Amino acid sequence: MKNAQSPTLHRRHWLAAAAVLALTGFERTALAQVTNVQVWKDPNCGCCHLWVEHLQASGFKVEVRDVGNTAARKRLGMPESLGSCHTATVGGYVIEGHVPAADIRRLLKERPVALGLSVPGMPIGSPGMDGPEYKGRKDAYDVLLVQKDGSSKSFQNYPGLRRMAQRDGLQRVSGDTAALPWATAEVRRIDKAAGKVALKHGEIKNLDMPPMSMVFQVREPAQLDALQVGQKVRFQAVQDKGAYWVLKIEAAAL
């Protein structure tokens, strides 16, 4: 003969099962929220677009805001010295630059007390800067764990195939720019407030950089006053601490 289950006991079992289902649903919702990424970038930056595709291929759902990232970076508290061409948020953290998706996953799993992660500048070989036009080149770089006070330490190191120090003579200058080669480009976007210009450029020989579209900082922003979108220009550029800078830019001779 089967034992009859009291209504009270039955109700307790039902409530326990409902609680488990509710918890499971909450965990699923939390996981979905964590994998949602908001990205602020320049609409003309090709490497930013490729980084977004890298995240999407890694399972992240990405919402893109093509309004530039200078204001977002400042609002979110990421130091300008650690800046890059795009800024993102995910799971309560700030992500700056070409951070690999695997490192973002690790950040979300370990949940350290921090502002977020940064890859300053645009190191070649990082996600979004690793297309076939670079012919397998991989420069060394660090993914930095950034604290809320602006300090940082290495979160993950990527040694690359050749050390940056071996290429400093090509990338950096101090003072005289007479020896720097000129590259040609078309102006795609001008951001005078941020001192930036988006260029669809040809080869930049001193940076060993193939043709692409990219956003540059301009060392003397007053030079932007003479530029117009769609204009053909020539320019000189260097890399300093991972960031790409235009030193001189002027209208190209017809």
Short mmCIF file of C-alpha atoms in Angstrom, two decimals:
data_model
loop_
_atom_site.label_atom_id
_atom_site.label_comp_id
_atom_site.label_asym_id
_atom_site.label_seq_id
_atom_site.Cartn_x
_atom_site.Cartn_y
_atom_site.Cartn_z
CA MET A 1 0.00 0.00 0.00
CA LYS A 2 1.43 3.38 -1.01
CA ASN A 3 1.95 6.04 1.60
CA ALA A 4 -0.19 9.08 0.97
CA GLN A 5 1.87 12.26 0.70
CA SER A 6 0.55 15.13 2.76
CA PRO A 7 -0.45 18.33 0.93
CA THR A 8 2.12 20.27 2.97
CA LEU A 9 4.99 17.97 1.98
CA HIS A 10 3.89 18.01 -1.64
CA ARG A 11 3.83 21.81 -1.60
CA ARG A 12 7.36 21.93 -0.14
CA HIS A 13 8.67 19.67 -2.89
CA TRP A 14 7.00 21.83 -5.52
CA LEU A 15 8.45 25.03 -4.06
CA ALA A 16 11.94 23.49 -3.90
CA ALA A 17 11.73 22.42 -7.54
CA ALA A 18 10.48 25.86 -8.55
CA ALA A 19 13.41 27.48 -6.71
CA VAL A 20 15.90 25.29 -8.58
CA LEU A 21 14.30 26.17 -11.91
CA ALA A 22 14.30 29.86 -11.02
CA LEU A 23 17.98 29.74 -10.04
CA THR A 24 18.85 27.97 -13.27
CA GLY A 25 16.99 30.64 -15.23
CA PHE A 26 18.79 33.39 -13.34
CA GLU A 27 22.17 31.82 -14.03
CA ARG A 28 21.35 31.56 -17.71
CA THR A 29 20.27 35.21 -17.79
CA ALA A 30 23.45 36.28 -15.99
CA LEU A 31 25.57 34.32 -18.44
CA ALA A 32 23.79 35.91 -21.39
CA GLN A 33 24.32 39.37 -19.91
CA VAL A 34 28.01 38.70 -19.34
CA THR A 35 28.57 37.78 -23.00
CA ASN A 36 26.92 40.98 -24.24
CA VAL A 37 29.54 43.52 -25.28
CA GLN A 38 29.11 47.20 -26.08
CA VAL A 39 31.81 48.69 -28.31
CA TRP A 40 32.57 52.34 -29.07
CA LYS A 41 34.70 52.82 -32.18
CA ASP A 42 35.29 54.97 -35.23
CA PRO A 43 33.17 53.85 -38.22
CA ASN A 44 36.20 54.07 -40.52
CA CYS A 45 38.58 51.95 -38.45
CA GLY A 46 39.12 48.64 -40.24
CA CYS A 47 41.01 46.97 -37.40
CA CYS A 48 38.20 47.81 -34.95
CA HIS A 49 35.70 46.12 -37.25
CA LEU A 50 37.90 43.02 -37.43
CA TRP A 51 38.19 42.92 -33.63
CA VAL A 52 34.40 42.99 -33.36
CA GLU A 53 34.25 40.04 -35.78
CA HIS A 54 36.82 38.24 -33.59
CA LEU A 55 34.55 38.64 -30.55
CA GLN A 56 31.49 37.51 -32.48
CA ALA A 57 33.32 34.41 -33.72
CA SER A 58 34.18 33.67 -30.08
CA GLY A 59 30.53 33.69 -29.01
CA PHE A 60 30.08 37.25 -27.80
CA LYS A 61 27.03 39.29 -28.78
CA VAL A 62 28.33 42.71 -29.77
CA GLU A 63 26.52 46.04 -29.96
CA VAL A 64 28.55 48.61 -31.89
CA ARG A 65 28.35 52.37 -31.49
CA ASP A 66 30.19 54.09 -34.35
CA VAL A 67 30.71 57.42 -32.60
CA GLY A 68 34.40 57.21 -31.71
CA ASN A 69 35.72 56.06 -28.35
CA THR A 70 37.42 59.08 -26.78
CA ALA A 71 34.37 60.21 -24.78
CA ALA A 72 33.48 56.65 -23.75
CA ARG A 73 37.03 55.92 -22.59
CA LYS A 74 37.05 59.06 -20.44
CA ARG A 75 33.59 58.41 -19.01
CA LEU A 76 34.45 54.81 -18.11
CA GLY A 77 37.69 55.78 -16.38
CA MET A 78 40.23 54.09 -18.64
CA PRO A 79 43.50 56.12 -18.58
CA GLU A 80 44.29 57.83 -21.87
CA SER A 81 47.86 56.53 -21.60
CA LEU A 82 46.45 53.00 -21.97
CA GLY A 83 44.15 53.97 -24.83
CA SER A 84 43.57 52.37 -28.20
CA CYS A 85 41.18 52.77 -31.13
CA HIS A 86 38.11 51.23 -29.48
CA THR A 87 36.61 50.89 -26.00
CA ALA A 88 34.14 48.26 -24.79
CA THR A 89 32.24 47.11 -21.72
CA VAL A 90 31.33 43.56 -20.72
CA GLY A 91 30.21 42.05 -17.43
CA GLY A 92 30.96 45.21 -15.47
CA TYR A 93 34.49 45.58 -16.88
CA VAL A 94 36.04 48.02 -19.36
CA ILE A 95 37.96 46.57 -22.31
CA GLU A 96 40.35 48.84 -24.22
CA GLY A 97 41.94 47.93 -27.52
CA HIS A 98 42.69 44.63 -29.22
CA VAL A 99 42.24 42.32 -26.23
CA PRO A 100 41.94 38.64 -27.26
CA ALA A 101 38.56 37.04 -26.57
CA ALA A 102 40.24 34.30 -24.51
CA ASP A 103 41.56 36.90 -22.07
CA ILE A 104 38.10 38.46 -21.75
CA ARG A 105 36.67 35.01 -20.97
CA ARG A 106 39.35 34.49 -18.33
CA LEU A 107 38.59 37.91 -16.82
CA LEU A 108 34.89 37.06 -16.55
CA LYS A 109 35.66 33.68 -15.01
CA GLU A 110 38.18 34.89 -12.41
CA ARG A 111 36.32 38.16 -11.63
CA PRO A 112 39.29 40.12 -10.18
CA VAL A 113 38.66 43.47 -8.50
CA ALA A 114 39.72 45.78 -11.34
CA LEU A 115 38.55 48.32 -13.90
CA GLY A 116 39.22 45.99 -16.80
CA LEU A 117 41.76 45.04 -19.47
CA SER A 118 43.77 47.06 -21.99
CA VAL A 119 46.06 46.47 -24.94
CA PRO A 120 47.46 49.97 -25.51
CA GLY A 121 47.97 51.04 -29.09
CA MET A 122 47.43 48.59 -31.92
CA PRO A 123 50.12 45.89 -31.83
CA ILE A 124 50.37 43.89 -35.03
CA GLY A 125 49.47 40.27 -34.45
CA SER A 126 46.74 41.03 -31.91
CA PRO A 127 43.11 40.19 -32.86
CA GLY A 128 41.98 42.59 -35.58
CA MET A 129 45.59 43.40 -36.47
CA ASP A 130 46.40 39.92 -37.72
CA GLY A 131 45.11 39.80 -41.30
CA PRO A 132 46.91 38.19 -44.25
CA GLU A 133 48.30 41.57 -45.28
CA TYR A 134 50.68 41.37 -42.29
CA LYS A 135 52.21 38.17 -43.69
CA GLY A 136 52.31 36.38 -40.34
CA ARG A 137 54.02 39.19 -38.46
CA LYS A 138 53.40 39.12 -34.71
CA ASP A 139 54.79 41.81 -32.42
CA ALA A 140 55.16 41.29 -28.69
CA TYR A 141 52.53 42.86 -26.43
CA ASP A 142 50.92 42.61 -23.01
CA VAL A 143 47.28 42.50 -22.03
CA LEU A 144 47.17 44.73 -18.95
CA LEU A 145 44.91 44.33 -15.94
CA VAL A 146 43.94 47.92 -15.12
CA GLN A 147 42.98 48.94 -11.59
CA LYS A 148 40.45 51.63 -10.77
CA ASP A 149 43.25 53.95 -9.64
CA GLY A 150 44.80 53.76 -13.12
CA SER A 151 47.67 51.45 -12.21
CA SER A 152 48.20 48.29 -14.24
CA LYS A 153 50.08 45.02 -14.40
CA SER A 154 50.48 42.27 -16.96
CA PHE A 155 47.48 39.94 -17.20
CA GLN A 156 48.78 37.98 -20.18
CA ASN A 157 51.96 38.29 -22.25
CA TYR A 158 52.21 37.55 -25.96
CA PRO A 159 55.91 37.32 -26.88
CA GLY A 160 55.40 37.54 -30.62
CA LEU A 161 57.79 36.35 -33.28
CA ARG A 162 60.20 39.25 -32.99
CA ARG A 163 60.80 41.74 -30.26
CA MET A 164 59.58 45.31 -30.53
CA ALA A 165 62.98 46.57 -29.41
CA GLN A 166 64.49 45.23 -32.62
CA ARG A 167 62.22 47.54 -34.62
CA ASP A 168 62.42 50.73 -32.57
CA GLY A 169 64.70 52.38 -35.10
CA LEU A 170 61.93 52.15 -37.67
CA GLN A 171 59.08 53.15 -35.42
CA ARG A 172 60.25 55.99 -33.22
CA VAL A 173 61.79 59.38 -33.83
CA SER A 174 62.73 62.31 -31.65
CA GLY A 175 62.73 65.78 -33.12
CA ASP A 176 63.79 65.82 -36.78
CA THR A 177 61.44 64.04 -39.19
CA ALA A 178 63.51 64.66 -42.33
CA ALA A 179 64.49 61.00 -42.60
CA LEU A 180 60.94 59.68 -42.33
CA PRO A 181 59.24 58.49 -45.53
CA TRP A 182 55.91 59.95 -46.60
CA ALA A 183 52.83 57.76 -47.00
CA THR A 184 49.73 58.61 -49.01
CA ALA A 185 46.14 58.42 -47.83
CA GLU A 186 42.56 59.56 -48.18
CA VAL A 187 40.97 61.34 -45.22
CA ARG A 188 37.91 59.40 -44.04
CA ARG A 189 37.02 61.17 -40.78
CA ILE A 190 38.31 64.11 -38.73
CA ASP A 191 37.86 64.42 -34.96
CA LYS A 192 39.35 67.78 -33.99
CA ALA A 193 38.21 67.57 -30.38
CA ALA A 194 40.10 64.31 -29.86
CA GLY A 195 43.01 65.21 -32.14
CA LYS A 196 42.42 62.17 -34.35
CA VAL A 197 42.12 61.46 -38.05
CA ALA A 198 40.88 58.32 -39.80
CA LEU A 199 42.91 57.52 -42.91
CA LYS A 200 42.61 54.97 -45.69
CA HIS A 201 46.32 54.78 -46.29
CA GLY A 202 48.88 53.09 -48.45
CA GLU A 203 51.98 51.31 -47.19
CA ILE A 204 53.78 53.01 -44.30
CA LYS A 205 57.32 51.78 -44.88
CA ASN A 206 58.94 52.87 -41.63
CA LEU A 207 56.23 51.06 -39.65
CA ASP A 208 56.28 47.99 -41.88
CA MET A 209 52.52 48.50 -42.18
CA PRO A 210 50.51 47.43 -45.25
CA PRO A 211 47.63 49.48 -46.74
CA MET A 212 44.53 49.62 -44.52
CA SER A 213 42.07 51.99 -42.84
CA MET A 214 43.02 53.16 -39.36
CA VAL A 215 42.63 55.98 -36.85
CA PHE A 216 45.73 57.98 -35.90
CA GLN A 217 46.47 60.45 -33.15
CA VAL A 218 47.83 63.72 -34.55
CA ARG A 219 50.80 65.17 -32.69
CA GLU A 220 49.83 68.75 -33.60
CA PRO A 221 46.01 68.80 -33.87
CA ALA A 222 46.06 72.26 -35.48
CA GLN A 223 47.08 70.49 -38.69
CA LEU A 224 43.56 69.07 -38.88
CA ASP A 225 42.14 72.54 -39.59
CA ALA A 226 43.48 72.37 -43.16
CA LEU A 227 41.99 68.93 -43.92
CA GLN A 228 38.68 67.85 -45.42
CA VAL A 229 36.98 64.46 -45.59
CA GLY A 230 37.73 62.83 -48.94
CA GLN A 231 40.94 64.81 -49.41
CA LYS A 232 44.09 63.11 -50.71
CA VAL A 233 47.00 63.70 -48.36
CA ARG A 234 50.50 62.63 -47.58
CA PHE A 235 51.71 62.09 -44.03
CA GLN A 236 54.52 60.92 -41.78
CA ALA A 237 53.75 58.56 -38.91
CA VAL A 238 55.54 56.85 -36.05
CA GLN A 239 54.69 54.39 -33.32
CA ASP A 240 55.28 55.41 -29.72
CA LYS A 241 54.49 53.04 -26.82
CA GLY A 242 52.09 51.08 -28.99
CA ALA A 243 50.12 54.08 -30.30
CA TYR A 244 50.33 55.35 -33.88
CA TRP A 245 50.93 59.08 -34.33
CA VAL A 246 50.82 61.36 -37.35
CA LEU A 247 53.65 63.88 -37.06
CA LYS A 248 53.01 65.77 -40.29
CA ILE A 249 50.05 65.69 -42.67
CA GLU A 250 49.37 67.88 -45.69
CA ALA A 251 47.52 67.94 -48.99
CA ALA A 252 49.05 65.65 -51.58
CA ALA A 253 50.42 67.21 -54.76
CA LEU A 254 48.07 66.73 -57.73
#
